[in-house]
């Protein structure tokens, strides 16, 4: 990886802590919008780890180690943060996934794909199911 460098841009926030002498309750001032966890990572870091773990099938431990090695040990992300990325990204795409499913269900023809490998040849079998309009009418 000659010539490849990763730059860390660290922004640290401090909030004033207020103490109620009557109740003993401690309250801190508000943080900026979007700062919800103790440590927040940029979307590019989260997307990189998500793709490395899910698209490239690299384990969580190896993904964390790779990012740590890439940053010279300066960035050590927890297993919990990496493991929750799939759910986090899935929740952000709910409208798109619903639209895609609705488009498929409302299509007059729905492709069903089944790939078969026999001996040394690969056969592709495409099945199409015709959906009648009657199945979508209210009875």
mmCIF file of C-alpha atoms in Angstrom:
data_model
loop_
_atom_site.group_PDB
_atom_site.id
_atom_site.type_symbol
_atom_site.label_atom_id
_atom_site.label_comp_id
_atom_site.label_asym_id
_atom_site.label_seq_id
_atom_site.Cartn_x
_atom_site.Cartn_y
_atom_site.Cartn_z
ATOM 1 C CA UNK A 1 0.000 0.000 0.000
ATOM 2 C CA UNK A 2 2.671 2.457 -0.917
ATOM 3 C CA UNK A 3 1.421 6.033 -0.969
ATOM 4 C CA UNK A 4 -1.873 5.262 0.795
ATOM 5 C CA UNK A 5 -2.528 7.338 3.888
ATOM 6 C CA UNK A 6 -5.459 7.681 6.232
ATOM 7 C CA UNK A 7 -6.006 10.943 8.042
ATOM 8 C CA UNK A 8 -7.906 11.089 11.301
ATOM 9 C CA UNK A 9 -9.907 14.210 11.954
ATOM 10 C CA UNK A 10 -10.830 14.100 15.621
ATOM 11 C CA UNK A 11 -13.358 16.497 17.057
ATOM 12 C CA UNK A 12 -13.875 16.368 20.784
ATOM 13 C CA UNK A 13 -16.867 17.917 22.509
ATOM 14 C CA UNK A 14 -17.024 18.864 26.155
ATOM 15 C CA UNK A 15 -20.284 19.714 27.874
ATOM 16 C CA UNK A 16 -20.774 21.581 31.102
ATOM 17 C CA UNK A 17 -22.153 19.412 33.882
ATOM 18 C CA UNK A 18 -24.688 20.958 36.223
ATOM 19 C CA UNK A 19 -25.333 19.605 39.697
ATOM 20 C CA UNK A 20 -28.621 20.059 41.546
ATOM 21 C CA UNK A 21 -27.726 20.344 45.241
ATOM 22 C CA UNK A 22 -31.279 19.569 46.367
ATOM 23 C CA UNK A 23 -31.853 16.374 44.374
ATOM 24 C CA UNK A 24 -28.255 15.334 43.727
ATOM 25 C CA UNK A 25 -29.047 15.019 40.013
ATOM 26 C CA UNK A 26 -26.334 15.722 37.442
ATOM 27 C CA UNK A 27 -27.283 17.070 34.026
ATOM 28 C CA UNK A 28 -24.967 17.961 31.167
ATOM 29 C CA UNK A 29 -25.516 20.589 28.501
ATOM 30 C CA UNK A 30 -26.740 19.472 25.087
ATOM 31 C CA UNK A 31 -24.329 18.131 22.485
ATOM 32 C CA UNK A 32 -24.613 19.070 18.803
ATOM 33 C CA UNK A 33 -27.277 17.274 16.726
ATOM 34 C CA UNK A 34 -26.192 13.817 15.581
ATOM 35 C CA UNK A 35 -23.746 13.288 18.443
ATOM 36 C CA UNK A 36 -25.496 10.506 20.312
ATOM 37 C CA UNK A 37 -22.854 7.954 21.290
ATOM 38 C CA UNK A 38 -19.787 8.369 23.470
ATOM 39 C CA UNK A 39 -17.705 7.955 20.303
ATOM 40 C CA UNK A 40 -19.199 8.863 16.889
ATOM 41 C CA UNK A 41 -17.603 7.838 13.618
ATOM 42 C CA UNK A 42 -17.956 9.494 10.236
ATOM 43 C CA UNK A 43 -20.249 7.816 7.703
ATOM 44 C CA UNK A 44 -17.306 6.892 5.484
ATOM 45 C CA UNK A 45 -15.680 4.832 8.264
ATOM 46 C CA UNK A 46 -18.971 3.094 9.059
ATOM 47 C CA UNK A 47 -19.669 2.424 5.365
ATOM 48 C CA UNK A 48 -16.131 1.062 4.873
ATOM 49 C CA UNK A 49 -16.506 -1.358 7.797
ATOM 50 C CA UNK A 50 -20.003 -2.380 6.695
ATOM 51 C CA UNK A 51 -18.850 -3.198 3.155
ATOM 52 C CA UNK A 52 -15.719 -4.949 4.375
ATOM 53 C CA UNK A 53 -17.745 -7.095 6.785
ATOM 54 C CA UNK A 54 -20.843 -7.782 4.665
ATOM 55 C CA UNK A 55 -19.892 -7.405 1.014
ATOM 56 C CA UNK A 56 -16.358 -8.804 1.270
ATOM 57 C CA UNK A 57 -17.295 -11.384 3.970
ATOM 58 C CA UNK A 58 -14.469 -10.314 6.285
ATOM 59 C CA UNK A 59 -15.066 -11.149 9.940
ATOM 60 C CA UNK A 60 -15.715 -8.385 12.462
ATOM 61 C CA UNK A 61 -12.400 -9.047 14.214
ATOM 62 C CA UNK A 62 -10.412 -8.905 10.976
ATOM 63 C CA UNK A 63 -12.260 -5.761 9.840
ATOM 64 C CA UNK A 64 -11.431 -4.047 13.140
ATOM 65 C CA UNK A 65 -7.801 -5.163 12.956
ATOM 66 C CA UNK A 66 -7.478 -3.996 9.332
ATOM 67 C CA UNK A 67 -8.797 -0.524 10.200
ATOM 68 C CA UNK A 68 -6.532 -0.362 13.239
ATOM 69 C CA UNK A 69 -3.503 -1.368 11.146
ATOM 70 C CA UNK A 70 -4.505 1.122 8.453
ATOM 71 C CA UNK A 71 -4.510 3.967 10.997
ATOM 72 C CA UNK A 72 -1.360 2.867 12.787
ATOM 73 C CA UNK A 73 -3.330 1.666 15.815
ATOM 74 C CA UNK A 74 -4.975 5.060 16.390
ATOM 75 C CA UNK A 75 -8.507 3.899 15.592
ATOM 76 C CA UNK A 76 -9.802 0.898 17.517
ATOM 77 C CA UNK A 77 -13.519 0.409 16.954
ATOM 78 C CA UNK A 78 -15.520 -1.895 19.205
ATOM 79 C CA UNK A 79 -17.090 -5.145 18.015
ATOM 80 C CA UNK A 80 -20.492 -3.877 19.073
ATOM 81 C CA UNK A 81 -20.266 -0.840 16.822
ATOM 82 C CA UNK A 82 -19.312 -2.946 13.800
ATOM 83 C CA UNK A 83 -21.989 -5.551 14.488
ATOM 84 C CA UNK A 84 -24.786 -2.959 14.696
ATOM 85 C CA UNK A 85 -23.941 -1.427 11.295
ATOM 86 C CA UNK A 86 -26.101 -3.896 9.329
ATOM 87 C CA UNK A 87 -29.189 -2.993 11.337
ATOM 88 C CA UNK A 88 -28.381 0.724 11.231
ATOM 89 C CA UNK A 89 -28.032 0.757 7.434
ATOM 90 C CA UNK A 90 -31.073 -1.505 6.966
ATOM 91 C CA UNK A 91 -33.241 0.898 8.974
ATOM 92 C CA UNK A 92 -32.107 3.792 6.779
ATOM 93 C CA UNK A 93 -33.274 1.986 3.612
ATOM 94 C CA UNK A 94 -36.762 0.938 4.731
ATOM 95 C CA UNK A 95 -38.642 3.198 2.260
ATOM 96 C CA UNK A 96 -36.498 2.078 -0.689
ATOM 97 C CA UNK A 97 -36.907 -1.602 0.186
ATOM 98 C CA UNK A 98 -40.688 -1.234 0.569
ATOM 99 C CA UNK A 99 -40.915 0.483 -2.813
ATOM 100 C CA UNK A 100 -38.818 -2.247 -4.466
ATOM 101 C CA UNK A 101 -40.972 -5.019 -2.957
ATOM 102 C CA UNK A 102 -44.196 -3.261 -3.957
ATOM 103 C CA UNK A 103 -42.899 -2.811 -7.512
ATOM 104 C CA UNK A 104 -42.094 -6.541 -7.738
ATOM 105 C CA UNK A 105 -45.455 -7.599 -6.334
ATOM 106 C CA UNK A 106 -47.351 -5.288 -8.687
ATOM 107 C CA UNK A 107 -45.420 -6.491 -11.726
ATOM 108 C CA UNK A 108 -47.482 -8.617 -14.156
ATOM 109 C CA UNK A 109 -44.599 -11.122 -14.358
ATOM 110 C CA UNK A 110 -42.322 -12.073 -11.483
ATOM 111 C CA UNK A 111 -38.970 -13.723 -12.349
ATOM 112 C CA UNK A 112 -37.855 -16.636 -10.197
ATOM 113 C CA UNK A 113 -34.203 -17.509 -10.709
ATOM 114 C CA UNK A 114 -32.743 -20.953 -10.078
ATOM 115 C CA UNK A 115 -29.183 -21.813 -11.119
ATOM 116 C CA UNK A 116 -28.214 -25.444 -11.438
ATOM 117 C CA UNK A 117 -24.804 -27.016 -11.895
ATOM 118 C CA UNK A 118 -24.693 -30.492 -13.403
ATOM 119 C CA UNK A 119 -21.329 -32.193 -13.864
ATOM 120 C CA UNK A 120 -19.058 -29.530 -15.368
ATOM 121 C CA UNK A 121 -21.780 -27.458 -17.054
ATOM 122 C CA UNK A 122 -23.839 -24.708 -15.505
ATOM 123 C CA UNK A 123 -27.465 -24.388 -16.542
ATOM 124 C CA UNK A 124 -29.590 -21.353 -15.890
ATOM 125 C CA UNK A 125 -33.272 -21.943 -15.381
ATOM 126 C CA UNK A 126 -35.563 -18.945 -15.394
ATOM 127 C CA UNK A 127 -39.131 -19.399 -14.278
ATOM 128 C CA UNK A 128 -41.807 -16.765 -14.633
ATOM 129 C CA UNK A 129 -44.993 -16.710 -12.622
ATOM 130 C CA UNK A 130 -47.927 -14.897 -14.216
ATOM 131 C CA UNK A 131 -49.860 -12.985 -11.594
ATOM 132 C CA UNK A 132 -53.506 -12.403 -12.409
ATOM 133 C CA UNK A 133 -55.119 -9.063 -11.729
ATOM 134 C CA UNK A 134 -57.904 -10.847 -9.829
ATOM 135 C CA UNK A 135 -55.516 -11.624 -6.986
ATOM 136 C CA UNK A 136 -55.204 -7.888 -6.230
ATOM 137 C CA UNK A 137 -58.902 -7.018 -6.311
ATOM 138 C CA UNK A 138 -60.848 -6.575 -3.091
ATOM 139 C CA UNK A 139 -63.453 -9.259 -2.597
#
